[in-house]
mmCIF file of C-alpha atoms and ligand atoms in Angstrom:
data_model
loop_
_atom_site.group_PDB
_atom_site.id
_atom_site.type_symbol
_atom_site.label_atom_id
_atom_site.label_comp_id
_atom_site.label_asym_id
_atom_site.label_seq_id
_atom_site.Cartn_x
_atom_site.Cartn_y
_atom_site.Cartn_z
ATOM 1 C CA MET A 1 7.019 6.121 -23.710
ATOM 2 C CA ALA A 2 4.395 6.184 -26.478
ATOM 3 C CA ASP A 3 2.654 2.900 -27.204
ATOM 4 C CA GLU A 4 3.784 3.077 -30.886
ATOM 5 C CA ALA A 5 7.429 3.070 -29.795
ATOM 6 C CA ARG A 6 6.847 0.122 -27.519
ATOM 7 C CA ASP A 7 5.566 -1.844 -30.514
ATOM 8 C CA LEU A 8 9.031 -1.733 -32.082
ATOM 9 C CA THR A 9 10.579 -4.221 -29.681
ATOM 10 C CA PHE A 10 9.784 -7.929 -29.795
ATOM 11 C CA VAL A 11 8.280 -9.055 -26.514
ATOM 12 C CA VAL A 12 6.924 -12.435 -25.507
ATOM 13 C CA ALA A 13 4.579 -11.997 -22.530
ATOM 14 C CA ILE A 14 3.900 -15.155 -20.513
ATOM 15 C CA ASP A 15 1.384 -15.210 -17.680
ATOM 16 C CA GLY A 16 -0.326 -17.917 -15.678
ATOM 17 C CA PRO A 17 -0.800 -19.447 -12.253
ATOM 18 C CA ALA A 18 1.871 -20.765 -9.925
ATOM 19 C CA ALA A 19 4.056 -23.651 -11.116
ATOM 20 C CA ALA A 20 2.331 -23.984 -14.503
ATOM 21 C CA GLY A 21 5.657 -24.102 -16.348
ATOM 22 C CA LYS A 22 5.944 -20.419 -17.309
ATOM 23 C CA GLY A 23 9.525 -20.076 -16.137
ATOM 24 C CA THR A 24 10.818 -23.155 -17.936
ATOM 25 C CA ILE A 25 9.029 -22.198 -21.157
ATOM 26 C CA ALA A 26 10.254 -18.593 -20.880
ATOM 27 C CA ARG A 27 13.886 -19.686 -20.427
ATOM 28 C CA ALA A 28 13.676 -22.091 -23.365
ATOM 29 C CA LEU A 29 12.111 -19.475 -25.683
ATOM 30 C CA ALA A 30 14.678 -16.851 -24.680
ATOM 31 C CA GLU A 31 17.494 -19.256 -25.484
ATOM 32 C CA LYS A 32 15.995 -20.467 -28.759
ATOM 33 C CA PHE A 33 15.156 -17.007 -30.143
ATOM 34 C CA GLY A 34 18.094 -15.097 -28.630
ATOM 35 C CA LEU A 35 15.921 -12.914 -26.396
ATOM 36 C CA GLY A 36 16.557 -11.600 -22.884
ATOM 37 C CA HIS A 37 14.535 -13.211 -20.075
ATOM 38 C CA LEU A 38 13.060 -11.619 -16.969
ATOM 39 C CA ASP A 39 11.322 -13.819 -14.393
ATOM 40 C CA THR A 40 9.203 -11.046 -12.872
ATOM 41 C CA GLY A 41 8.176 -13.276 -9.956
ATOM 42 C CA LEU A 42 11.721 -12.795 -8.682
ATOM 43 C CA LEU A 43 10.983 -9.094 -8.122
ATOM 44 C CA TYR A 44 8.078 -9.888 -5.803
ATOM 45 C CA ARG A 45 10.047 -12.678 -4.137
ATOM 46 C CA ALA A 46 12.971 -10.311 -3.498
ATOM 47 C CA VAL A 47 10.653 -7.646 -2.060
ATOM 48 C CA GLY A 48 8.922 -10.256 0.126
ATOM 49 C CA LYS A 49 12.223 -11.597 1.431
ATOM 50 C CA LYS A 50 13.690 -8.190 2.274
ATOM 51 C CA ALA A 51 10.448 -6.868 3.769
ATOM 52 C CA LEU A 52 10.133 -9.983 5.972
ATOM 53 C CA ALA A 53 13.728 -9.559 7.163
ATOM 54 C CA GLN A 54 13.273 -5.866 7.906
ATOM 55 C CA GLY A 55 9.987 -6.497 9.731
ATOM 56 C CA ARG A 56 11.476 -9.433 11.684
ATOM 57 C CA GLY A 57 8.979 -11.843 10.144
ATOM 58 C CA VAL A 58 6.033 -9.417 9.879
ATOM 59 C CA LEU A 59 5.067 -7.893 6.515
ATOM 60 C CA ASP A 60 4.400 -4.175 6.740
ATOM 61 C CA GLU A 61 3.012 -2.406 3.668
ATOM 62 C CA GLY A 62 5.073 0.770 4.147
ATOM 63 C CA VAL A 63 8.277 -1.238 4.565
ATOM 64 C CA ALA A 64 7.484 -3.376 1.511
ATOM 65 C CA GLU A 65 6.878 -0.246 -0.617
ATOM 66 C CA LEU A 66 10.212 1.249 0.392
ATOM 67 C CA VAL A 67 11.985 -2.030 -0.305
ATOM 68 C CA ALA A 68 10.346 -2.153 -3.767
ATOM 69 C CA GLN A 69 11.368 1.439 -4.527
ATOM 70 C CA GLU A 70 14.980 0.679 -3.625
ATOM 71 C CA LEU A 71 15.215 -2.791 -5.195
ATOM 72 C CA MET A 72 18.440 -3.391 -7.137
ATOM 73 C CA PRO A 73 19.091 -5.980 -9.884
ATOM 74 C CA GLU A 74 21.516 -7.808 -7.543
ATOM 75 C CA ASP A 75 18.632 -8.430 -5.108
ATOM 76 C CA LEU A 76 17.249 -10.865 -7.705
ATOM 77 C CA ALA A 77 20.372 -13.024 -7.563
ATOM 78 C CA VAL A 78 20.414 -13.864 -3.842
ATOM 79 C CA ASP A 79 19.773 -17.326 -2.383
ATOM 80 C CA GLY A 80 16.545 -18.167 -0.612
ATOM 81 C CA LEU A 81 14.020 -16.588 -2.985
ATOM 82 C CA ARG A 82 12.160 -19.871 -3.504
ATOM 83 C CA THR A 83 11.591 -20.943 0.093
ATOM 84 C CA VAL A 84 8.037 -21.586 1.243
ATOM 85 C CA MET A 85 8.031 -18.510 3.540
ATOM 86 C CA VAL A 86 9.340 -16.173 0.832
ATOM 87 C CA THR A 87 6.879 -17.593 -1.715
ATOM 88 C CA ARG A 88 3.957 -16.842 0.618
ATOM 89 C CA ALA A 89 5.326 -13.349 1.286
ATOM 90 C CA SER A 90 5.776 -12.690 -2.455
ATOM 91 C CA SER A 91 2.080 -13.042 -3.202
ATOM 92 C CA LYS A 92 1.170 -10.868 -0.199
ATOM 93 C CA VAL A 93 3.449 -7.998 -1.227
ATOM 94 C CA ALA A 94 2.236 -8.462 -4.831
ATOM 95 C CA ALA A 95 -1.261 -7.419 -3.706
ATOM 96 C CA MET A 96 0.090 -4.061 -2.423
ATOM 97 C CA PRO A 97 -0.489 -1.357 -5.091
ATOM 98 C CA GLY A 98 2.540 0.712 -3.991
ATOM 99 C CA VAL A 99 4.800 -2.306 -4.420
ATOM 100 C CA ARG A 100 3.470 -3.077 -7.912
ATOM 101 C CA LYS A 101 3.774 0.566 -8.976
ATOM 102 C CA ALA A 102 7.407 0.732 -7.858
ATOM 103 C CA LEU A 103 8.292 -2.289 -10.028
ATOM 104 C CA VAL A 104 6.648 -1.243 -13.318
ATOM 105 C CA ASP A 105 9.483 0.869 -14.778
ATOM 106 C CA PHE A 106 12.135 -1.804 -14.241
ATOM 107 C CA GLN A 107 9.989 -4.401 -16.040
ATOM 108 C CA ARG A 108 9.126 -2.087 -18.965
ATOM 109 C CA ALA A 109 12.748 -1.020 -19.375
ATOM 110 C CA PHE A 110 13.722 -4.691 -19.579
ATOM 111 C CA ALA A 111 10.971 -5.363 -22.128
ATOM 112 C CA GLU A 112 12.167 -2.496 -24.318
ATOM 113 C CA ARG A 113 15.798 -3.605 -24.462
ATOM 114 C CA ASP A 114 17.360 -4.026 -27.876
ATOM 115 C CA GLY A 115 17.023 -7.526 -29.235
ATOM 116 C CA GLY A 116 13.702 -8.250 -27.512
ATOM 117 C CA ALA A 117 12.720 -10.074 -24.369
ATOM 118 C CA VAL A 118 10.589 -12.742 -22.762
ATOM 119 C CA LEU A 119 8.928 -11.738 -19.494
ATOM 120 C CA ASP A 120 6.954 -14.164 -17.361
ATOM 121 C CA GLY A 121 4.614 -13.322 -14.506
ATOM 122 C CA ARG A 122 0.953 -12.600 -13.822
ATOM 123 C CA ASP A 123 0.218 -9.223 -15.456
ATOM 124 C CA ILE A 124 2.723 -9.036 -18.294
ATOM 125 C CA GLY A 125 0.241 -9.294 -21.185
ATOM 126 C CA THR A 126 -2.373 -7.177 -19.433
ATOM 127 C CA VAL A 127 -0.497 -4.369 -17.637
ATOM 128 C CA ILE A 128 3.271 -4.380 -18.180
ATOM 129 C CA CYS A 129 3.370 -5.075 -21.943
ATOM 130 C CA PRO A 130 -0.198 -4.857 -23.261
ATOM 131 C CA ASN A 131 1.167 -4.407 -26.818
ATOM 132 C CA ALA A 132 3.384 -7.491 -26.779
ATOM 133 C CA PRO A 133 3.176 -9.228 -30.166
ATOM 134 C CA VAL A 134 3.129 -12.651 -28.497
ATOM 135 C CA LYS A 135 1.115 -13.430 -25.384
ATOM 136 C CA LEU A 136 0.820 -16.833 -23.767
ATOM 137 C CA PHE A 137 -1.307 -17.851 -20.815
ATOM 138 C CA VAL A 138 0.268 -21.025 -19.477
ATOM 139 C CA THR A 139 -1.779 -23.147 -17.121
ATOM 140 C CA ALA A 140 -2.214 -26.696 -15.796
ATOM 141 C CA ASP A 141 -4.581 -28.306 -13.330
ATOM 142 C CA ALA A 142 -3.822 -27.575 -9.685
ATOM 143 C CA GLU A 143 -2.869 -31.157 -8.758
ATOM 144 C CA THR A 144 -0.337 -31.394 -11.599
ATOM 145 C CA ARG A 145 1.156 -28.047 -10.613
ATOM 146 C CA ALA A 146 1.374 -29.122 -6.978
ATOM 147 C CA GLU A 147 3.154 -32.357 -7.940
ATOM 148 C CA ARG A 148 5.715 -30.435 -10.007
ATOM 149 C CA ARG A 149 6.350 -27.841 -7.307
ATOM 150 C CA HIS A 150 6.539 -30.520 -4.597
ATOM 151 C CA ALA A 151 9.205 -32.372 -6.603
ATOM 152 C CA GLU A 152 11.226 -29.141 -6.996
ATOM 153 C CA LEU A 153 11.011 -28.354 -3.288
ATOM 154 C CA ALA A 154 11.887 -31.930 -2.293
ATOM 155 C CA ALA A 155 14.922 -31.785 -4.598
ATOM 156 C CA SER A 156 16.097 -28.685 -2.750
ATOM 157 C CA GLY A 157 15.814 -30.484 0.607
ATOM 158 C CA SER A 158 12.356 -29.357 1.774
ATOM 159 C CA THR A 159 10.183 -31.827 3.704
ATOM 160 C CA ILE A 160 6.915 -29.987 2.952
ATOM 161 C CA THR A 161 3.972 -32.294 2.146
ATOM 162 C CA ILE A 162 2.201 -32.264 -1.205
ATOM 163 C CA GLU A 163 -1.048 -31.322 0.584
ATOM 164 C CA THR A 164 0.577 -28.156 1.949
ATOM 165 C CA VAL A 165 2.058 -27.330 -1.460
ATOM 166 C CA LEU A 166 -1.396 -27.693 -3.060
ATOM 167 C CA ALA A 167 -3.049 -25.541 -0.371
ATOM 168 C CA ASP A 168 -0.352 -22.862 -0.808
ATOM 169 C CA LEU A 169 -0.753 -22.858 -4.595
ATOM 170 C CA ARG A 170 -4.518 -22.479 -4.301
ATOM 171 C CA ALA A 171 -4.207 -19.657 -1.750
ATOM 172 C CA ARG A 172 -1.712 -17.851 -3.984
ATOM 173 C CA ASP A 173 -3.802 -18.319 -7.149
ATOM 174 C CA GLU A 174 -6.827 -16.925 -5.333
ATOM 175 C CA ARG A 175 -4.910 -13.917 -3.977
ATOM 176 C CA ASP A 176 -3.325 -13.285 -7.396
ATOM 177 C CA SER A 177 -6.658 -13.525 -9.249
ATOM 178 C CA GLU A 178 -8.738 -11.528 -6.812
ATOM 179 C CA ARG A 179 -6.495 -8.585 -5.941
ATOM 180 C CA ALA A 180 -7.822 -5.231 -7.127
ATOM 181 C CA ASP A 181 -4.588 -4.070 -8.746
ATOM 182 C CA ALA A 182 -3.307 -5.973 -11.813
ATOM 183 C CA PRO A 183 -5.012 -9.292 -11.046
ATOM 184 C CA MET A 184 -3.882 -12.406 -12.902
ATOM 185 C CA LEU A 185 -6.091 -12.591 -16.005
ATOM 186 C CA HIS A 186 -6.085 -14.504 -19.254
ATOM 187 C CA ALA A 187 -5.679 -11.579 -21.685
ATOM 188 C CA GLU A 188 -8.176 -11.822 -24.549
ATOM 189 C CA ASP A 189 -5.385 -11.967 -27.115
ATOM 190 C CA ALA A 190 -3.236 -14.499 -25.223
ATOM 191 C CA HIS A 191 -2.799 -18.053 -26.550
ATOM 192 C CA LEU A 192 -3.848 -20.594 -23.946
ATOM 193 C CA LEU A 193 -1.280 -23.332 -23.326
ATOM 194 C CA ASP A 194 -2.478 -26.030 -20.937
ATOM 195 C CA THR A 195 0.542 -28.084 -19.885
ATOM 196 C CA SER A 196 -1.385 -30.640 -17.748
ATOM 197 C CA GLU A 197 -0.831 -33.351 -20.344
ATOM 198 C CA LEU A 198 2.379 -32.010 -21.887
ATOM 199 C CA ASP A 199 5.946 -32.666 -20.857
ATOM 200 C CA ILE A 200 8.313 -29.737 -20.997
ATOM 201 C CA ASP A 201 9.665 -30.480 -24.477
ATOM 202 C CA ALA A 202 6.156 -30.671 -25.930
ATOM 203 C CA ALA A 203 5.153 -27.441 -24.173
ATOM 204 C CA VAL A 204 8.219 -25.624 -25.534
ATOM 205 C CA ILE A 205 7.473 -26.894 -29.070
ATOM 206 C CA GLU A 206 3.909 -25.535 -28.844
ATOM 207 C CA ALA A 207 5.098 -22.176 -27.489
ATOM 208 C CA SER A 208 7.852 -21.946 -30.129
ATOM 209 C CA LYS A 209 5.315 -22.416 -32.942
ATOM 210 C CA ILE A 210 3.370 -19.409 -31.655
ATOM 211 C CA VAL A 211 6.532 -17.287 -31.484
ATOM 212 C CA GLU A 212 7.606 -18.383 -35.002
ATOM 213 C CA GLN A 213 4.205 -17.361 -36.400
ATOM 214 C CA ALA A 214 4.488 -13.914 -34.813
ATOM 215 C CA LEU A 215 8.040 -13.471 -36.094
ATOM 216 C CA SER A 216 7.051 -14.399 -39.640
ATOM 217 C CA ARG A 217 4.099 -11.964 -39.485
ATOM 218 C CA ARG A 218 6.540 -9.227 -38.482
ATOM 219 C CA ARG A 219 8.920 -10.103 -41.285
ATOM 220 C CA GLY A 220 5.771 -9.776 -43.408
HETATM 221 O O1 LIG B 4 7.126 -19.679 -9.789
HETATM 222 P P1 LIG B 4 5.718 -19.371 -9.387
HETATM 223 O O2 LIG B 4 4.777 -19.378 -10.556
HETATM 224 O O3 LIG B 4 5.241 -20.205 -8.242
HETATM 225 O O4 LIG B 4 5.726 -17.897 -8.779
HETATM 226 P P2 LIG B 4 6.448 -16.595 -9.323
HETATM 227 O O5 LIG B 4 6.171 -16.398 -10.775
HETATM 228 O O6 LIG B 4 7.869 -16.587 -8.874
HETATM 229 O O7 LIG B 4 5.652 -15.428 -8.531
HETATM 230 C C1 LIG B 4 5.634 -15.348 -7.139
HETATM 231 C C2 LIG B 4 4.470 -14.430 -6.767
HETATM 232 O O8 LIG B 4 4.754 -13.122 -7.246
HETATM 233 C C3 LIG B 4 3.126 -14.786 -7.371
HETATM 234 O O9 LIG B 4 2.348 -15.654 -6.556
HETATM 235 C C4 LIG B 4 2.439 -13.432 -7.510
HETATM 236 O O10 LIG B 4 1.772 -13.094 -6.329
HETATM 237 C C5 LIG B 4 3.575 -12.470 -7.688
HETATM 238 N N1 LIG B 4 3.732 -11.996 -9.060
HETATM 239 C C6 LIG B 4 2.894 -11.006 -9.507
HETATM 240 O O11 LIG B 4 1.989 -10.591 -8.796
HETATM 241 N N2 LIG B 4 3.076 -10.438 -10.733
HETATM 242 C C7 LIG B 4 4.042 -10.907 -11.530
HETATM 243 N N3 LIG B 4 4.204 -10.324 -12.735
HETATM 244 C C8 LIG B 4 4.893 -11.943 -11.122
HETATM 245 C C9 LIG B 4 4.699 -12.503 -9.870
#
Protein backbone atom coordinates (compact mmCIF):
# COMPACT_ATOMS: atom_id res chain seq x y z
CA MET A 1 0.00 0.00 0.00
CA ALA A 2 1.21 3.53 -0.78
CA ASP A 3 2.68 5.47 2.13
CA GLU A 4 0.10 8.29 1.59
CA ALA A 5 -2.75 5.83 2.22
CA ARG A 6 -1.09 4.55 5.35
CA ASP A 7 -1.07 8.11 6.71
CA LEU A 8 -4.87 8.09 6.83
CA THR A 9 -5.11 5.75 9.80
CA PHE A 10 -4.22 6.83 13.32
CA VAL A 11 -1.41 4.70 14.69
CA VAL A 12 0.44 4.95 17.97
CA ALA A 13 3.79 3.15 17.64
CA ILE A 14 5.44 2.17 20.93
CA ASP A 15 8.91 0.66 21.05
CA GLY A 16 11.47 0.04 23.77
CA PRO A 17 13.43 -2.57 25.68
CA ALA A 18 12.07 -5.51 27.63
CA ALA A 19 9.76 -4.81 30.58
CA ALA A 20 9.92 -1.02 30.23
CA GLY A 21 6.14 -0.69 30.52
CA LYS A 22 5.25 -0.59 26.81
CA GLY A 23 2.48 -3.15 27.09
CA THR A 24 0.74 -1.52 30.03
CA ILE A 25 0.95 1.93 28.42
CA ALA A 26 -0.26 0.54 25.08
CA ARG A 27 -3.29 -1.14 26.68
CA ALA A 28 -4.19 2.01 28.61
CA LEU A 29 -3.91 4.26 25.53
CA ALA A 30 -5.97 1.85 23.42
CA GLU A 31 -8.71 1.86 26.03
CA LYS A 32 -8.65 5.62 26.58
CA PHE A 33 -8.68 6.59 22.88
CA GLY A 34 -10.82 3.70 21.59
CA LEU A 35 -8.05 2.19 19.47
CA GLY A 36 -7.23 -1.45 18.74
CA HIS A 37 -4.12 -2.87 20.45
CA LEU A 38 -1.57 -5.34 19.12
CA ASP A 39 1.21 -6.56 21.41
CA THR A 40 3.61 -7.56 18.62
CA GLY A 41 5.89 -9.36 21.08
CA LEU A 42 3.19 -12.02 21.24
CA LEU A 43 3.87 -12.89 17.58
CA TYR A 44 7.53 -13.65 18.31
CA ARG A 45 6.61 -15.44 21.53
CA ALA A 46 4.09 -17.62 19.67
CA VAL A 47 6.63 -18.45 16.95
CA GLY A 48 9.28 -19.24 19.59
CA LYS A 49 6.92 -21.51 21.51
CA LYS A 50 5.74 -23.47 18.46
CA ALA A 51 9.22 -23.73 16.95
CA LEU A 52 10.62 -25.03 20.27
CA ALA A 53 7.84 -27.63 20.48
CA GLN A 54 8.34 -28.76 16.90
CA GLY A 55 12.12 -28.96 17.34
CA ARG A 56 11.77 -30.79 20.68
CA GLY A 57 13.53 -27.97 22.52
CA VAL A 58 15.94 -26.97 19.72
CA LEU A 59 15.31 -23.84 17.64
CA ASP A 60 15.78 -24.43 13.94
CA GLU A 61 15.64 -21.43 11.60
CA GLY A 62 13.79 -23.25 8.81
CA VAL A 63 11.18 -24.57 11.25
CA ALA A 64 10.75 -21.13 12.83
CA GLU A 65 10.21 -19.53 9.39
CA LEU A 66 7.53 -22.05 8.49
CA VAL A 67 5.83 -21.56 11.84
CA ALA A 68 5.86 -17.77 11.28
CA GLN A 69 4.40 -18.14 7.78
CA GLU A 70 1.56 -20.27 9.11
CA LEU A 71 0.89 -18.34 12.33
CA MET A 72 -2.81 -17.80 13.07
CA PRO A 73 -4.39 -15.14 15.32
CA GLU A 74 -5.50 -17.89 17.75
CA ASP A 75 -1.82 -18.80 18.32
CA LEU A 76 -1.52 -15.48 20.18
CA ALA A 77 -4.16 -16.49 22.73
CA VAL A 78 -2.58 -19.69 24.06
CA ASP A 79 -1.18 -20.13 27.58
CA GLY A 80 2.54 -20.26 28.23
CA LEU A 81 3.73 -17.39 26.04
CA ARG A 82 5.39 -15.59 28.95
CA THR A 83 7.49 -18.40 30.42
CA VAL A 84 11.23 -17.88 30.75
CA MET A 85 12.01 -20.48 28.05
CA VAL A 86 9.55 -19.00 25.55
CA THR A 87 10.79 -15.46 26.28
CA ARG A 88 14.37 -16.51 25.49
CA ALA A 89 13.20 -18.28 22.32
CA SER A 90 11.19 -15.22 21.22
CA SER A 91 14.24 -13.00 20.99
CA LYS A 92 16.19 -15.71 19.15
CA VAL A 93 13.53 -16.22 16.48
CA ALA A 94 13.14 -12.41 16.29
CA ALA A 95 16.71 -12.19 14.97
CA MET A 96 15.83 -14.48 12.02
CA PRO A 97 15.07 -12.34 8.92
CA GLY A 98 12.67 -14.92 7.43
CA VAL A 99 10.62 -14.91 10.63
CA ARG A 100 10.40 -11.10 10.74
CA LYS A 101 9.46 -10.92 7.05
CA ALA A 102 6.63 -13.42 7.51
CA LEU A 103 5.10 -11.30 10.29
CA VAL A 104 5.14 -7.86 8.60
CA ASP A 105 1.84 -8.08 6.70
CA PHE A 106 -0.18 -9.16 9.73
CA GLN A 107 1.17 -6.21 11.76
CA ARG A 108 0.58 -3.65 8.98
CA ALA A 109 -2.94 -4.94 8.34
CA PHE A 110 -3.69 -4.50 12.05
CA ALA A 111 -2.22 -0.98 12.00
CA GLU A 112 -4.40 -0.01 9.04
CA ARG A 113 -7.68 -1.15 10.58
CA ASP A 114 -10.51 1.36 10.73
CA GLY A 115 -10.56 3.33 13.94
CA GLY A 116 -6.79 3.26 14.46
CA ALA A 117 -4.47 1.16 16.55
CA VAL A 118 -1.70 1.05 19.12
CA LEU A 119 1.11 -1.38 18.36
CA ASP A 120 3.94 -2.07 20.78
CA GLY A 121 7.21 -3.83 20.05
CA ARG A 122 10.77 -3.09 18.96
CA ASP A 123 10.55 -1.93 15.33
CA ILE A 124 7.07 -0.43 15.08
CA GLY A 125 8.12 3.22 14.62
CA THR A 126 11.10 2.32 12.44
CA VAL A 127 9.99 -0.54 10.17
CA ILE A 128 6.35 -1.58 10.59
CA CYS A 129 4.72 1.88 10.77
CA PRO A 130 7.38 4.47 9.92
CA ASN A 131 4.62 7.03 9.17
CA ALA A 132 2.82 6.64 12.48
CA PRO A 133 1.69 10.07 13.70
CA VAL A 134 2.64 9.20 17.29
CA LYS A 135 5.81 7.36 18.22
CA LEU A 136 6.96 6.64 21.74
CA PHE A 137 10.19 5.03 22.87
CA VAL A 138 9.52 3.76 26.38
CA THR A 139 12.49 2.85 28.52
CA ALA A 140 13.65 2.46 32.13
CA ASP A 141 16.93 1.50 33.74
CA ALA A 142 17.73 -2.21 33.62
CA GLU A 143 17.47 -2.79 37.39
CA THR A 144 14.00 -1.22 37.56
CA ARG A 145 12.86 -3.31 34.60
CA ALA A 146 14.26 -6.47 36.18
CA GLU A 147 12.43 -5.75 39.45
CA ARG A 148 9.13 -5.27 37.61
CA ARG A 149 9.53 -8.41 35.51
CA HIS A 150 10.66 -10.44 38.54
CA ALA A 151 7.52 -9.39 40.43
CA GLU A 152 5.33 -10.43 37.46
CA LEU A 153 7.03 -13.81 37.17
CA ALA A 154 6.87 -14.42 40.93
CA ALA A 155 3.15 -13.61 40.86
CA SER A 156 2.67 -16.29 38.22
CA GLY A 157 4.45 -18.87 40.41
CA SER A 158 8.00 -18.72 39.01
CA THR A 159 10.93 -19.13 41.43
CA ILE A 160 13.46 -17.46 39.10
CA THR A 161 15.93 -15.14 40.87
CA ILE A 162 16.12 -11.42 40.16
CA GLU A 163 19.76 -11.88 39.06
CA THR A 164 18.67 -14.32 36.35
CA VAL A 165 15.85 -12.01 35.26
CA LEU A 166 18.32 -9.11 34.95
CA ALA A 167 20.82 -11.24 33.00
CA ASP A 168 18.04 -12.41 30.65
CA LEU A 169 16.81 -8.86 30.08
CA ARG A 170 20.32 -7.66 29.26
CA ALA A 171 20.94 -10.58 26.88
CA ARG A 172 17.63 -9.91 25.12
CA ASP A 173 18.22 -6.14 24.88
CA GLU A 174 21.64 -6.79 23.37
CA ARG A 175 20.29 -9.32 20.85
CA ASP A 176 17.38 -7.00 19.96
CA SER A 177 19.64 -3.95 19.52
CA GLU A 178 22.43 -5.65 17.62
CA ARG A 179 20.58 -7.86 15.14
CA ALA A 180 21.09 -6.86 11.51
CA ASP A 181 17.41 -6.92 10.56
CA ALA A 182 15.07 -4.35 12.18
CA PRO A 183 17.14 -3.76 15.32
CA MET A 184 15.52 -1.99 18.28
CA LEU A 185 16.23 1.72 17.75
CA HIS A 186 14.97 4.97 19.19
CA ALA A 187 13.41 6.47 16.03
CA GLU A 188 14.48 10.09 15.56
CA ASP A 189 10.88 11.29 15.71
CA ALA A 190 9.89 9.17 18.73
CA HIS A 191 9.15 10.81 22.10
CA LEU A 192 11.34 9.35 24.81
CA LEU A 193 9.44 8.24 27.92
CA ASP A 194 11.69 7.06 30.74
CA THR A 195 9.52 5.26 33.29
CA SER A 196 12.32 4.58 35.84
CA GLU A 197 10.89 7.17 38.22
CA LEU A 198 7.25 7.01 37.11
CA ASP A 199 4.50 4.76 38.35
CA ILE A 200 2.12 3.41 35.76
CA ASP A 201 -0.52 6.12 36.19
CA ALA A 202 2.05 8.87 35.73
CA ALA A 203 3.51 7.13 32.66
CA VAL A 204 0.05 6.79 31.09
CA ILE A 205 -0.68 10.49 31.76
CA GLU A 206 2.56 11.49 29.99
CA ALA A 207 1.85 9.19 27.03
CA SER A 208 -1.77 10.41 26.80
CA LYS A 209 -0.63 14.04 26.55
CA ILE A 210 1.50 13.14 23.52
CA VAL A 211 -1.42 11.33 21.87
CA GLU A 212 -3.81 14.24 22.60
CA GLN A 213 -1.38 16.69 20.97
CA ALA A 214 -1.17 14.54 17.84
CA LEU A 215 -4.95 14.18 17.68
CA SER A 216 -5.49 17.92 17.99
CA ARG A 217 -2.90 18.55 15.23
CA ARG A 218 -4.85 16.17 13.00
CA ARG A 219 -8.13 17.88 13.78
CA GLY A 220 -6.19 21.00 12.76
O1 LIG B 1 7.30 -7.95 27.26
P1 LIG B 1 8.73 -7.80 26.83
O2 LIG B 1 9.09 -6.36 26.55
O3 LIG B 1 9.69 -8.48 27.74
O4 LIG B 1 8.89 -8.61 25.47
P2 LIG B 1 7.92 -8.64 24.20
O5 LIG B 1 7.55 -7.26 23.78
O6 LIG B 1 6.83 -9.62 24.44
O7 LIG B 1 8.91 -9.24 23.06
C1 LIG B 1 9.50 -10.49 23.17
C2 LIG B 1 10.66 -10.52 22.17
O8 LIG B 1 10.12 -10.44 20.86
C3 LIG B 1 11.64 -9.37 22.27
O9 LIG B 1 12.74 -9.63 23.13
C4 LIG B 1 12.13 -9.21 20.83
O10 LIG B 1 13.21 -10.06 20.57
C5 LIG B 1 10.97 -9.68 20.01
N1 LIG B 1 10.22 -8.59 19.37
C6 LIG B 1 10.73 -8.03 18.23
O11 LIG B 1 11.82 -8.38 17.81
N2 LIG B 1 10.02 -7.11 17.53
C7 LIG B 1 8.83 -6.70 18.01
N3 LIG B 1 8.15 -5.79 17.29
C8 LIG B 1 8.30 -7.22 19.19
C9 LIG B 1 9.03 -8.17 19.89
